[in-house]
Amino acid sequence: MPIEPADRLKVLPPYLFVEIDRKKREAMDAGRDVIDFGVGDPERPTPDFIIGAADAALRKPAHHRYPLGIGMSEFRASVARFFEKRYGVKPDEKREVVALIGSKEGLGHLTLAIVNPGDFTLIPDPAYPVYLSGTYFAGGRPHFMPLREENDFLPDLDAIPEEVARRSSMMFLNYPNNPTGAIATRAFFERAVAFAREHDILLVQDAAYCETFYADPPPSILQIRGANDVAVELHSLSKTFNMTGWRVGFAVGNAAALTALAKIKANFDSGVFGVVQEAAIAALEGSERPELRASREMYRQRCEVMAEGLRSFGLRVKEPAATFYVWAGLPEGLDSMAAATRLLEQADVVCVPGIGFGESGEGFIRFAMTVDLDRVKEALRRLEKVNWK
Ligand SMILES: *Cc1c(COP(=O)(O)O)cnc(C)c1O
């Protein structure tokens, strides 16, 4: 008898990029010079001051044992200070902060901690795929909230049917947004908090890109009055500090939800490596250092150059405000999979078709600007020759 995966894996949507991945590998094997704007993974190394902190921490025998629990008290205190400095609200570090092995881990486990079989979860469309897989693994049912260009890529909460809202236990939000690059206004967060309070829904705001902004820092949902009763915000050190490989983030907000999350984590993992927590403390304390400002400026410049180039080919791109993604609206009649295939075949340029993030992503392609500026310009020279009709 062959080993069969469990049914919960069979309900996951098919991986849409098989064909593009295969073509990309073929091109690379053939020695072609592929410029890859696919996965959003910073290409630069982790800043030295963070590596230095980890280096020193490695020698502490206490870190060689199980870290256990919700994170070192020094780590949670550092998160609380960061929140106070950045957002003017200070979470209670004993009850309202939990260390995560990356925010992806937190998203998955929080869903298991809160969603009962048969419950609805409210999921933006397009979105980061983990909200949907977490929902399926918990036995929940997704209800999609389309993010439309004309609505600045914010969901229309009034469009959620009352009977769905009544049976929903969780709503995912993600601002600054992957893949659209949109930021949420405080007014929108206020509406979301009011909606969640009215329907007893846990708001899970994925803030993985909160520190990748180009003008003023975008708001935290925990700045909204009453948010602590219904919201958890998940933060990640991955994108901001070039630390995707380290696996560290944190959850802040509603204490009851975090207690439930901690219970799941206590059963499935044994916490974040102490050395990584010390590196994260250094990172959070240094979040205004010049190298981080320079990193924001670098992404801003890449996004701006890319956006301008794509506009000149007739694509629709909003002024980038945050994240390192450029979300480009295709001309009428060109679908996202066909466009991505064409870019690869005609220009050796890899992007992600919007349909991969959900139905409402159709008509768009996403570029992750984790490629240096010279290569961005080279890509634009090649893209000029692509048939965009
Ligand atoms: C990258 C990303 C994450 C995951 O970040 P980790 O902390 O590395 O797990 C979560 N949400 C979104 C929207 C992302 O793009």
mmCIF file of C-alpha atoms and ligand atoms in Angstrom:
data_model
loop_
_atom_site.group_PDB
_atom_site.id
_atom_site.type_symbol
_atom_site.label_atom_id
_atom_site.label_comp_id
_atom_site.label_asym_id
_atom_site.label_seq_id
_atom_site.Cartn_x
_atom_site.Cartn_y
_atom_site.Cartn_z
ATOM 1 C CA MET A 1 0.000 0.000 0.000
ATOM 2 C CA PRO A 2 1.443 3.372 -0.928
ATOM 3 C CA ILE A 3 1.500 6.002 1.826
ATOM 4 C CA GLU A 4 -1.402 8.405 1.322
ATOM 5 C CA PRO A 5 -1.359 11.984 2.615
ATOM 6 C CA ALA A 6 -4.221 12.982 4.927
ATOM 7 C CA ASP A 7 -7.423 14.401 3.467
ATOM 8 C CA ARG A 8 -6.666 17.837 4.936
ATOM 9 C CA LEU A 9 -3.785 18.147 2.486
ATOM 10 C CA LYS A 10 -5.991 17.204 -0.458
ATOM 11 C CA VAL A 11 -8.236 20.244 -0.030
ATOM 12 C CA LEU A 12 -5.364 22.687 -0.575
ATOM 13 C CA PRO A 13 -5.614 24.506 -3.909
ATOM 14 C CA PRO A 14 -3.232 23.246 -6.606
ATOM 15 C CA TYR A 15 0.126 24.965 -6.908
ATOM 16 C CA LEU A 16 -0.352 27.207 -9.916
ATOM 17 C CA PHE A 17 3.223 28.009 -10.721
ATOM 18 C CA VAL A 18 4.406 24.524 -11.688
ATOM 19 C CA GLU A 19 4.626 25.465 -15.340
ATOM 20 C CA ILE A 20 6.346 28.809 -14.732
ATOM 21 C CA ASP A 21 8.780 27.203 -12.282
ATOM 22 C CA ARG A 22 9.612 24.543 -14.846
ATOM 23 C CA LYS A 23 10.201 27.150 -17.579
ATOM 24 C CA LYS A 24 12.356 29.210 -15.221
ATOM 25 C CA ARG A 25 14.542 26.224 -14.370
ATOM 26 C CA GLU A 26 14.830 25.312 -18.054
ATOM 27 C CA ALA A 27 15.936 28.837 -18.922
ATOM 28 C CA MET A 28 18.511 28.839 -16.135
ATOM 29 C CA ASP A 29 19.804 25.374 -17.069
ATOM 30 C CA ALA A 30 20.217 26.629 -20.631
ATOM 31 C CA GLY A 31 22.506 29.326 -19.244
ATOM 32 C CA ARG A 32 20.091 32.207 -19.883
ATOM 33 C CA ASP A 33 20.382 35.277 -17.656
ATOM 34 C CA VAL A 34 17.107 35.158 -15.707
ATOM 35 C CA ILE A 35 16.083 38.168 -13.571
ATOM 36 C CA ASP A 36 13.878 36.826 -10.791
ATOM 37 C CA PHE A 37 11.190 39.063 -9.243
ATOM 38 C CA GLY A 38 9.317 35.996 -7.997
ATOM 39 C CA VAL A 39 9.609 35.247 -4.288
ATOM 40 C CA GLY A 40 9.741 38.173 -1.815
ATOM 41 C CA ASP A 41 12.948 37.293 0.001
ATOM 42 C CA PRO A 42 15.432 40.156 0.650
ATOM 43 C CA GLU A 43 18.675 39.458 -1.219
ATOM 44 C CA ARG A 44 20.905 41.447 1.167
ATOM 45 C CA PRO A 45 22.597 39.923 4.253
ATOM 46 C CA THR A 46 21.358 40.585 7.795
ATOM 47 C CA PRO A 47 22.887 43.866 9.131
ATOM 48 C CA ASP A 48 26.166 43.433 11.044
ATOM 49 C CA PHE A 49 24.915 44.844 14.346
ATOM 50 C CA ILE A 50 22.337 42.047 14.500
ATOM 51 C CA ILE A 51 24.815 39.316 13.606
ATOM 52 C CA GLY A 52 27.144 40.696 16.316
ATOM 53 C CA ALA A 53 24.434 40.300 18.962
ATOM 54 C CA ALA A 54 23.798 36.710 17.879
ATOM 55 C CA ASP A 55 27.517 35.963 17.871
ATOM 56 C CA ALA A 56 27.881 37.014 21.503
ATOM 57 C CA ALA A 57 24.701 35.168 22.512
ATOM 58 C CA LEU A 58 25.922 31.885 21.009
ATOM 59 C CA ARG A 59 28.441 31.546 23.851
ATOM 60 C CA LYS A 60 25.762 31.632 26.557
ATOM 61 C CA PRO A 61 25.055 28.062 27.688
ATOM 62 C CA ALA A 62 21.539 29.024 28.814
ATOM 63 C CA HIS A 63 20.616 29.323 25.132
ATOM 64 C CA HIS A 64 21.777 25.783 24.402
ATOM 65 C CA ARG A 65 18.770 24.395 26.261
ATOM 66 C CA TYR A 66 15.077 24.437 25.310
ATOM 67 C CA PRO A 67 13.920 28.050 25.092
ATOM 68 C CA LEU A 68 10.290 27.086 25.899
ATOM 69 C CA GLY A 69 7.245 29.261 26.217
ATOM 70 C CA ILE A 70 6.172 32.626 24.975
ATOM 71 C CA GLY A 71 9.677 34.121 24.683
ATOM 72 C CA MET A 72 12.341 35.482 27.054
ATOM 73 C CA SER A 73 11.124 38.326 29.255
ATOM 74 C CA GLU A 74 13.875 40.550 27.756
ATOM 75 C CA PHE A 75 12.514 39.822 24.283
ATOM 76 C CA ARG A 76 8.922 40.611 25.255
ATOM 77 C CA ALA A 77 10.029 43.789 27.035
ATOM 78 C CA SER A 78 11.893 44.842 23.913
ATOM 79 C CA VAL A 79 8.761 44.264 21.797
ATOM 80 C CA ALA A 80 6.712 46.360 24.249
ATOM 81 C CA ARG A 81 9.264 49.203 24.035
ATOM 82 C CA PHE A 82 9.294 49.015 20.244
ATOM 83 C CA PHE A 83 5.496 49.278 20.195
ATOM 84 C CA GLU A 84 5.479 52.233 22.543
ATOM 85 C CA LYS A 85 8.144 54.055 20.557
ATOM 86 C CA ARG A 86 6.620 53.371 17.138
ATOM 87 C CA TYR A 87 2.872 53.436 17.856
ATOM 88 C CA GLY A 88 2.470 55.140 21.228
ATOM 89 C CA VAL A 89 0.720 52.101 22.740
ATOM 90 C CA LYS A 90 2.450 49.775 25.177
ATOM 91 C CA PRO A 91 1.295 46.140 25.309
ATOM 92 C CA ASP A 92 1.486 44.290 28.632
ATOM 93 C CA GLU A 93 4.591 42.199 27.998
ATOM 94 C CA LYS A 94 3.424 39.453 30.360
ATOM 95 C CA ARG A 95 0.058 38.744 28.708
ATOM 96 C CA GLU A 96 -0.013 40.521 25.377
ATOM 97 C CA VAL A 97 3.225 39.492 23.626
ATOM 98 C CA VAL A 98 4.238 36.042 22.299
ATOM 99 C CA ALA A 99 7.463 35.234 20.421
ATOM 100 C CA LEU A 100 6.965 33.412 17.112
ATOM 101 C CA ILE A 101 9.118 31.225 14.870
ATOM 102 C CA GLY A 102 8.289 33.669 12.098
ATOM 103 C CA SER A 103 4.852 35.161 11.567
ATOM 104 C CA LYS A 104 3.885 32.300 9.236
ATOM 105 C CA GLU A 105 4.070 29.920 12.192
ATOM 106 C CA GLY A 106 1.930 32.319 14.233
ATOM 107 C CA LEU A 107 -0.706 32.618 11.495
ATOM 108 C CA GLY A 108 -1.051 28.853 11.174
ATOM 109 C CA HIS A 109 -1.112 28.107 14.881
ATOM 110 C CA LEU A 110 -3.404 31.006 15.788
ATOM 111 C CA THR A 111 -5.945 29.656 13.304
ATOM 112 C CA LEU A 112 -5.758 26.215 14.944
ATOM 113 C CA ALA A 113 -6.159 27.903 18.323
ATOM 114 C CA ILE A 114 -9.311 29.883 17.447
ATOM 115 C CA VAL A 115 -11.214 28.356 14.507
ATOM 116 C CA ASN A 116 -13.638 25.461 15.086
ATOM 117 C CA PRO A 117 -14.606 23.018 12.324
ATOM 118 C CA GLY A 118 -17.361 24.587 10.244
ATOM 119 C CA ASP A 119 -16.556 28.187 11.264
ATOM 120 C CA PHE A 120 -16.076 30.772 8.560
ATOM 121 C CA THR A 121 -12.880 32.767 8.294
ATOM 122 C CA LEU A 122 -12.872 36.041 6.354
ATOM 123 C CA ILE A 123 -9.914 36.121 3.989
ATOM 124 C CA PRO A 124 -8.779 38.905 1.659
ATOM 125 C CA ASP A 125 -8.524 38.031 -2.026
ATOM 126 C CA PRO A 126 -5.797 38.320 -3.309
ATOM 127 C CA ALA A 127 -3.755 37.219 -0.267
ATOM 128 C CA TYR A 128 -0.765 35.456 1.188
ATOM 129 C CA PRO A 129 -1.727 31.745 0.906
ATOM 130 C CA VAL A 130 -1.284 30.802 4.600
ATOM 131 C CA TYR A 131 -4.645 32.313 5.661
ATOM 132 C CA LEU A 132 -6.395 29.787 3.436
ATOM 133 C CA SER A 133 -4.279 26.734 4.284
ATOM 134 C CA GLY A 134 -4.564 27.536 8.016
ATOM 135 C CA THR A 135 -8.343 27.726 7.636
ATOM 136 C CA TYR A 136 -8.506 24.361 5.866
ATOM 137 C CA PHE A 137 -6.214 22.672 8.403
ATOM 138 C CA ALA A 138 -8.514 23.909 11.195
ATOM 139 C CA GLY A 139 -11.583 22.557 9.376
ATOM 140 C CA GLY A 140 -12.871 26.084 8.746
ATOM 141 C CA ARG A 141 -14.568 27.517 5.672
ATOM 142 C CA PRO A 142 -13.120 30.496 3.823
ATOM 143 C CA HIS A 143 -15.230 33.478 2.823
ATOM 144 C CA PHE A 144 -13.270 35.727 0.496
ATOM 145 C CA MET A 145 -13.262 39.515 0.702
ATOM 146 C CA PRO A 146 -12.230 40.937 -2.695
ATOM 147 C CA LEU A 147 -9.616 43.710 -2.612
ATOM 148 C CA ARG A 148 -10.467 46.005 -5.493
ATOM 149 C CA GLU A 149 -8.331 48.634 -7.137
ATOM 150 C CA GLU A 150 -11.160 51.209 -6.992
ATOM 151 C CA ASN A 151 -11.406 50.643 -3.223
ATOM 152 C CA ASP A 152 -7.638 51.122 -2.686
ATOM 153 C CA PHE A 153 -7.346 47.374 -2.096
ATOM 154 C CA LEU A 154 -9.317 47.515 1.175
ATOM 155 C CA PRO A 155 -12.123 44.962 1.704
ATOM 156 C CA ASP A 156 -15.725 46.157 1.655
ATOM 157 C CA LEU A 157 -16.979 45.012 5.065
ATOM 158 C CA ASP A 158 -20.587 45.896 4.175
ATOM 159 C CA ALA A 159 -20.478 43.258 1.424
ATOM 160 C CA ILE A 160 -20.003 40.407 3.944
ATOM 161 C CA PRO A 161 -23.369 38.621 4.266
ATOM 162 C CA GLU A 162 -24.815 38.820 7.781
ATOM 163 C CA GLU A 163 -25.185 35.017 8.091
ATOM 164 C CA VAL A 164 -21.496 34.577 7.185
ATOM 165 C CA ALA A 165 -20.402 37.270 9.651
ATOM 166 C CA ARG A 166 -22.438 35.620 12.416
ATOM 167 C CA ARG A 167 -20.699 32.288 11.843
ATOM 168 C CA SER A 168 -17.182 33.711 11.402
ATOM 169 C CA SER A 169 -14.559 33.365 14.106
ATOM 170 C CA MET A 170 -11.644 35.135 12.430
ATOM 171 C CA MET A 171 -10.883 37.870 9.918
ATOM 172 C CA PHE A 172 -7.452 38.191 8.331
ATOM 173 C CA LEU A 173 -6.106 41.581 7.340
ATOM 174 C CA ASN A 174 -2.659 42.323 5.955
ATOM 175 C CA TYR A 175 -1.486 45.938 5.797
ATOM 176 C CA PRO A 176 0.868 47.031 4.364
ATOM 177 C CA ASN A 177 -0.448 44.483 1.884
ATOM 178 C CA ASN A 178 1.193 41.666 0.006
ATOM 179 C CA PRO A 179 0.686 41.480 -2.976
ATOM 180 C CA THR A 180 -0.963 44.874 -3.683
ATOM 181 C CA GLY A 181 1.407 47.179 -1.742
ATOM 182 C CA ALA A 182 -1.617 49.013 -0.277
ATOM 183 C CA ILE A 183 -1.647 50.522 3.216
ATOM 184 C CA ALA A 184 -4.676 50.728 5.519
ATOM 185 C CA THR A 185 -5.981 54.012 6.855
ATOM 186 C CA ARG A 186 -6.822 54.390 10.539
ATOM 187 C CA ALA A 187 -10.419 54.929 9.466
ATOM 188 C CA PHE A 188 -10.485 51.493 7.859
ATOM 189 C CA PHE A 189 -8.963 49.861 10.947
ATOM 190 C CA GLU A 190 -11.648 51.598 13.040
ATOM 191 C CA ARG A 191 -14.379 50.091 10.851
ATOM 192 C CA ALA A 192 -12.741 46.650 11.063
ATOM 193 C CA VAL A 193 -12.522 46.821 14.869
ATOM 194 C CA ALA A 194 -16.182 47.906 15.106
ATOM 195 C CA PHE A 195 -17.200 45.047 12.791
ATOM 196 C CA ALA A 196 -15.206 42.512 14.827
ATOM 197 C CA ARG A 197 -16.675 43.752 18.123
ATOM 198 C CA GLU A 198 -20.196 43.567 16.720
ATOM 199 C CA HIS A 199 -19.749 39.974 15.483
ATOM 200 C CA ASP A 200 -17.309 38.573 18.097
ATOM 201 C CA ILE A 201 -14.642 37.946 15.495
ATOM 202 C CA LEU A 202 -10.899 37.831 16.145
ATOM 203 C CA LEU A 203 -9.081 40.239 13.822
ATOM 204 C CA VAL A 204 -5.709 38.908 12.780
ATOM 205 C CA GLN A 205 -3.709 41.753 11.263
ATOM 206 C CA ASP A 206 -0.560 40.484 9.508
ATOM 207 C CA ALA A 207 1.953 43.332 9.805
ATOM 208 C CA ALA A 208 4.916 41.614 8.135
ATOM 209 C CA TYR A 209 5.660 44.802 6.122
ATOM 210 C CA CYS A 210 4.901 47.447 8.757
ATOM 211 C CA GLU A 211 8.505 48.686 8.741
ATOM 212 C CA THR A 212 8.884 48.746 4.944
ATOM 213 C CA PHE A 213 7.272 52.137 4.297
ATOM 214 C CA TYR A 214 8.238 55.128 2.176
ATOM 215 C CA ALA A 215 6.690 58.127 3.927
ATOM 216 C CA ASP A 216 5.090 57.985 7.396
ATOM 217 C CA PRO A 217 4.944 54.694 9.292
ATOM 218 C CA PRO A 218 1.608 52.977 8.618
ATOM 219 C CA PRO A 219 -0.741 52.535 11.613
ATOM 220 C CA SER A 220 -0.944 49.515 13.916
ATOM 221 C CA ILE A 221 -4.425 48.135 14.469
ATOM 222 C CA LEU A 222 -3.680 48.191 18.200
ATOM 223 C CA GLN A 223 -3.729 52.003 18.092
ATOM 224 C CA ILE A 224 -7.498 51.811 17.590
ATOM 225 C CA ARG A 225 -9.595 52.199 20.745
ATOM 226 C CA GLY A 226 -11.056 48.846 21.785
ATOM 227 C CA ALA A 227 -8.798 46.847 19.414
ATOM 228 C CA ASN A 228 -7.254 44.910 22.277
ATOM 229 C CA ASP A 229 -10.614 43.220 22.903
ATOM 230 C CA VAL A 230 -10.748 41.719 19.408
ATOM 231 C CA ALA A 231 -7.394 41.968 17.620
ATOM 232 C CA VAL A 232 -3.995 40.346 17.411
ATOM 233 C CA GLU A 233 -1.256 41.846 15.251
ATOM 234 C CA LEU A 234 1.526 39.628 13.919
ATOM 235 C CA HIS A 235 4.939 41.151 13.311
ATOM 236 C CA SER A 236 7.948 39.675 11.621
ATOM 237 C CA LEU A 237 11.631 40.517 11.597
ATOM 238 C CA SER A 238 12.053 38.696 8.284
ATOM 239 C CA LYS A 239 11.495 41.365 5.684
ATOM 240 C CA THR A 240 12.549 44.511 7.554
ATOM 241 C CA PHE A 241 15.873 43.222 8.837
ATOM 242 C CA ASN A 242 16.798 40.764 6.046
ATOM 243 C CA MET A 243 16.221 37.898 8.490
ATOM 244 C CA THR A 244 13.954 35.489 6.603
ATOM 245 C CA GLY A 245 16.257 32.572 7.439
ATOM 246 C CA TRP A 246 16.373 33.258 11.188
ATOM 247 C CA ARG A 247 12.658 32.549 11.769
ATOM 248 C CA VAL A 248 11.533 35.140 14.285
ATOM 249 C CA GLY A 249 8.481 37.319 14.777
ATOM 250 C CA PHE A 250 5.950 38.125 17.471
ATOM 251 C CA ALA A 251 2.227 38.380 18.151
ATOM 252 C CA VAL A 252 0.812 41.336 20.111
ATOM 253 C CA GLY A 253 -2.735 42.001 21.288
ATOM 254 C CA ASN A 254 -5.729 40.205 22.767
ATOM 255 C CA ALA A 255 -4.560 38.200 25.786
ATOM 256 C CA ALA A 256 -7.167 35.409 25.528
ATOM 257 C CA ALA A 257 -6.260 34.704 21.893
ATOM 258 C CA LEU A 258 -2.555 34.726 22.755
ATOM 259 C CA THR A 259 -3.088 32.316 25.664
ATOM 260 C CA ALA A 260 -4.821 29.935 23.239
ATOM 261 C CA LEU A 261 -1.996 30.373 20.726
ATOM 262 C CA ALA A 262 0.593 29.659 23.435
ATOM 263 C CA LYS A 263 -1.227 26.423 24.281
ATOM 264 C CA ILE A 264 -1.004 25.200 20.671
ATOM 265 C CA LYS A 265 2.653 26.219 20.503
ATOM 266 C CA ALA A 266 3.480 24.462 23.773
ATOM 267 C CA ASN A 267 2.236 21.255 22.151
ATOM 268 C CA PHE A 268 3.884 21.689 18.750
ATOM 269 C CA ASP A 269 7.126 23.608 19.196
ATOM 270 C CA SER A 270 9.465 24.584 21.974
ATOM 271 C CA GLY A 271 9.915 28.251 21.256
ATOM 272 C CA VAL A 272 12.409 30.493 19.478
ATOM 273 C CA PHE A 273 16.169 29.774 19.864
ATOM 274 C CA GLY A 274 17.459 32.154 22.561
ATOM 275 C CA VAL A 275 20.293 33.335 20.295
ATOM 276 C CA VAL A 276 17.726 34.368 17.683
ATOM 277 C CA GLN A 277 15.693 36.187 20.351
ATOM 278 C CA GLU A 278 18.811 38.151 21.341
ATOM 279 C CA ALA A 279 19.446 39.013 17.696
ATOM 280 C CA ALA A 280 15.826 40.169 17.438
ATOM 281 C CA ILE A 281 16.209 42.379 20.537
ATOM 282 C CA ALA A 282 19.204 44.077 18.904
ATOM 283 C CA ALA A 283 17.225 44.506 15.692
ATOM 284 C CA LEU A 284 14.199 46.069 17.418
ATOM 285 C CA GLU A 285 16.358 48.411 19.497
ATOM 286 C CA GLY A 286 18.154 49.456 16.312
ATOM 287 C CA SER A 287 15.102 49.886 14.109
ATOM 288 C CA GLU A 288 15.921 53.537 13.395
ATOM 289 C CA ARG A 289 19.588 52.946 12.542
ATOM 290 C CA PRO A 290 20.910 54.491 9.317
ATOM 291 C CA GLU A 291 21.315 51.109 7.589
ATOM 292 C CA LEU A 292 17.584 50.463 7.974
ATOM 293 C CA ARG A 293 16.631 53.881 6.674
ATOM 294 C CA ALA A 294 18.953 53.194 3.747
ATOM 295 C CA SER A 295 17.250 49.874 3.139
ATOM 296 C CA ARG A 296 13.810 51.543 2.953
ATOM 297 C CA GLU A 297 15.184 54.139 0.590
ATOM 298 C CA MET A 298 16.678 51.387 -1.570
ATOM 299 C CA TYR A 299 13.322 49.597 -1.911
ATOM 300 C CA ARG A 300 11.512 52.880 -2.523
ATOM 301 C CA GLN A 301 13.850 53.692 -5.384
ATOM 302 C CA ARG A 302 13.571 50.249 -6.968
ATOM 303 C CA CYS A 303 9.766 50.300 -6.706
ATOM 304 C CA GLU A 304 9.557 53.783 -8.167
ATOM 305 C CA VAL A 305 11.797 52.958 -11.130
ATOM 306 C CA MET A 306 9.890 49.743 -11.806
ATOM 307 C CA ALA A 307 6.487 51.414 -11.446
ATOM 308 C CA GLU A 308 7.451 54.201 -13.827
ATOM 309 C CA GLY A 309 8.823 51.757 -16.395
ATOM 310 C CA LEU A 310 5.757 49.544 -16.279
ATOM 311 C CA ARG A 311 3.448 52.563 -16.639
ATOM 312 C CA SER A 312 5.293 53.546 -19.786
ATOM 313 C CA PHE A 313 4.325 50.125 -21.230
ATOM 314 C CA GLY A 314 0.648 50.829 -20.464
ATOM 315 C CA LEU A 315 0.292 48.922 -17.175
ATOM 316 C CA ARG A 316 -1.579 50.409 -14.190
ATOM 317 C CA VAL A 317 0.607 50.858 -11.105
ATOM 318 C CA LYS A 318 -0.242 52.951 -8.030
ATOM 319 C CA GLU A 319 2.386 55.119 -6.374
ATOM 320 C CA PRO A 320 4.223 52.657 -4.086
ATOM 321 C CA ALA A 321 3.626 53.476 -0.390
ATOM 322 C CA ALA A 322 4.992 50.433 1.414
ATOM 323 C CA THR A 323 6.252 46.815 0.998
ATOM 324 C CA PHE A 324 8.751 45.859 -1.683
ATOM 325 C CA TYR A 325 6.116 44.706 -4.170
ATOM 326 C CA VAL A 326 5.001 46.313 -7.391
ATOM 327 C CA TRP A 327 1.453 45.218 -8.275
ATOM 328 C CA ALA A 328 0.792 45.968 -11.894
ATOM 329 C CA GLY A 329 -2.597 45.967 -13.629
ATOM 330 C CA LEU A 330 -2.454 44.389 -17.086
ATOM 331 C CA PRO A 331 -4.101 45.769 -20.210
ATOM 332 C CA GLU A 332 -7.651 44.486 -20.824
ATOM 333 C CA GLY A 333 -7.648 41.007 -22.379
ATOM 334 C CA LEU A 334 -4.217 39.845 -21.157
ATOM 335 C CA ASP A 335 -4.539 37.317 -18.322
ATOM 336 C CA SER A 336 -1.934 37.059 -15.583
ATOM 337 C CA MET A 337 -0.691 33.547 -16.349
ATOM 338 C CA ALA A 338 -0.248 34.387 -20.042
ATOM 339 C CA ALA A 339 1.570 37.617 -19.133
ATOM 340 C CA ALA A 340 3.957 35.895 -16.713
ATOM 341 C CA THR A 341 4.707 33.185 -19.263
ATOM 342 C CA ARG A 342 5.360 35.784 -21.941
ATOM 343 C CA LEU A 343 7.729 37.777 -19.698
ATOM 344 C CA LEU A 344 9.727 34.673 -19.021
ATOM 345 C CA GLU A 345 9.812 33.491 -22.622
ATOM 346 C CA GLN A 346 10.442 36.857 -24.279
ATOM 347 C CA ALA A 347 12.568 38.624 -21.648
ATOM 348 C CA ASP A 348 13.903 36.035 -19.142
ATOM 349 C CA VAL A 349 12.078 37.998 -16.430
ATOM 350 C CA VAL A 350 10.225 36.157 -13.645
ATOM 351 C CA CYS A 351 7.143 37.680 -11.986
ATOM 352 C CA VAL A 352 4.173 36.103 -10.167
ATOM 353 C CA PRO A 353 0.763 35.944 -11.905
ATOM 354 C CA GLY A 354 -1.908 37.575 -9.739
ATOM 355 C CA ILE A 355 -4.255 34.603 -10.054
ATOM 356 C CA GLY A 356 -1.863 32.704 -7.747
ATOM 357 C CA PHE A 357 -3.029 34.935 -4.855
ATOM 358 C CA GLY A 358 -6.738 34.365 -5.522
ATOM 359 C CA GLU A 359 -9.383 35.015 -8.161
ATOM 360 C CA SER A 360 -9.412 38.769 -7.606
ATOM 361 C CA GLY A 361 -5.695 38.823 -8.369
ATOM 362 C CA GLU A 362 -6.501 38.052 -12.002
ATOM 363 C CA GLY A 363 -5.504 40.891 -14.314
ATOM 364 C CA PHE A 364 -2.395 41.734 -12.250
ATOM 365 C CA ILE A 365 1.210 40.576 -11.978
ATOM 366 C CA ARG A 366 3.486 41.036 -8.952
ATOM 367 C CA PHE A 367 7.141 41.976 -8.931
ATOM 368 C CA ALA A 368 9.165 41.476 -5.709
ATOM 369 C CA MET A 369 11.778 44.222 -5.798
ATOM 370 C CA THR A 370 14.459 42.157 -4.070
ATOM 371 C CA VAL A 371 16.746 42.696 -7.063
ATOM 372 C CA ASP A 372 19.310 45.513 -7.255
ATOM 373 C CA LEU A 373 18.635 48.687 -9.192
ATOM 374 C CA ASP A 374 20.960 47.941 -12.134
ATOM 375 C CA ARG A 375 19.168 44.664 -12.725
ATOM 376 C CA VAL A 376 15.803 46.398 -12.423
ATOM 377 C CA LYS A 377 16.871 48.773 -15.201
ATOM 378 C CA GLU A 378 18.140 45.847 -17.276
ATOM 379 C CA ALA A 379 14.782 44.097 -16.792
ATOM 380 C CA LEU A 380 12.946 47.220 -17.965
ATOM 381 C CA ARG A 381 15.097 47.407 -21.103
ATOM 382 C CA ARG A 382 14.058 43.838 -21.893
ATOM 383 C CA LEU A 383 10.410 44.384 -20.977
ATOM 384 C CA GLU A 384 10.186 47.226 -23.453
ATOM 385 C CA LYS A 385 10.344 44.627 -26.228
ATOM 386 C CA VAL A 386 7.579 42.425 -24.800
ATOM 387 C CA ASN A 387 4.211 42.472 -26.532
ATOM 388 C CA TRP A 388 1.903 43.845 -23.806
ATOM 389 C CA LYS A 389 -1.304 43.539 -25.815
HETATM 390 C C1 LIG B 1 6.706 36.972 4.182
HETATM 391 C C2 LIG B 1 5.330 37.065 4.753
HETATM 392 C C3 LIG B 1 5.018 36.475 5.985
HETATM 393 C C4 LIG B 1 5.922 35.492 6.680
HETATM 394 O O1 LIG B 1 6.945 36.011 7.340
HETATM 395 P P1 LIG B 1 7.813 35.147 8.325
HETATM 396 O O2 LIG B 1 7.876 35.964 9.544
HETATM 397 O O3 LIG B 1 9.134 34.978 7.639
HETATM 398 O O4 LIG B 1 7.143 33.831 8.569
HETATM 399 C C5 LIG B 1 3.763 36.679 6.520
HETATM 400 N N1 LIG B 1 2.839 37.398 5.865
HETATM 401 C C6 LIG B 1 3.090 37.954 4.681
HETATM 402 C C7 LIG B 1 2.021 38.737 4.016
HETATM 403 C C8 LIG B 1 4.335 37.796 4.076
HETATM 404 O O5 LIG B 1 4.559 38.318 2.870
#
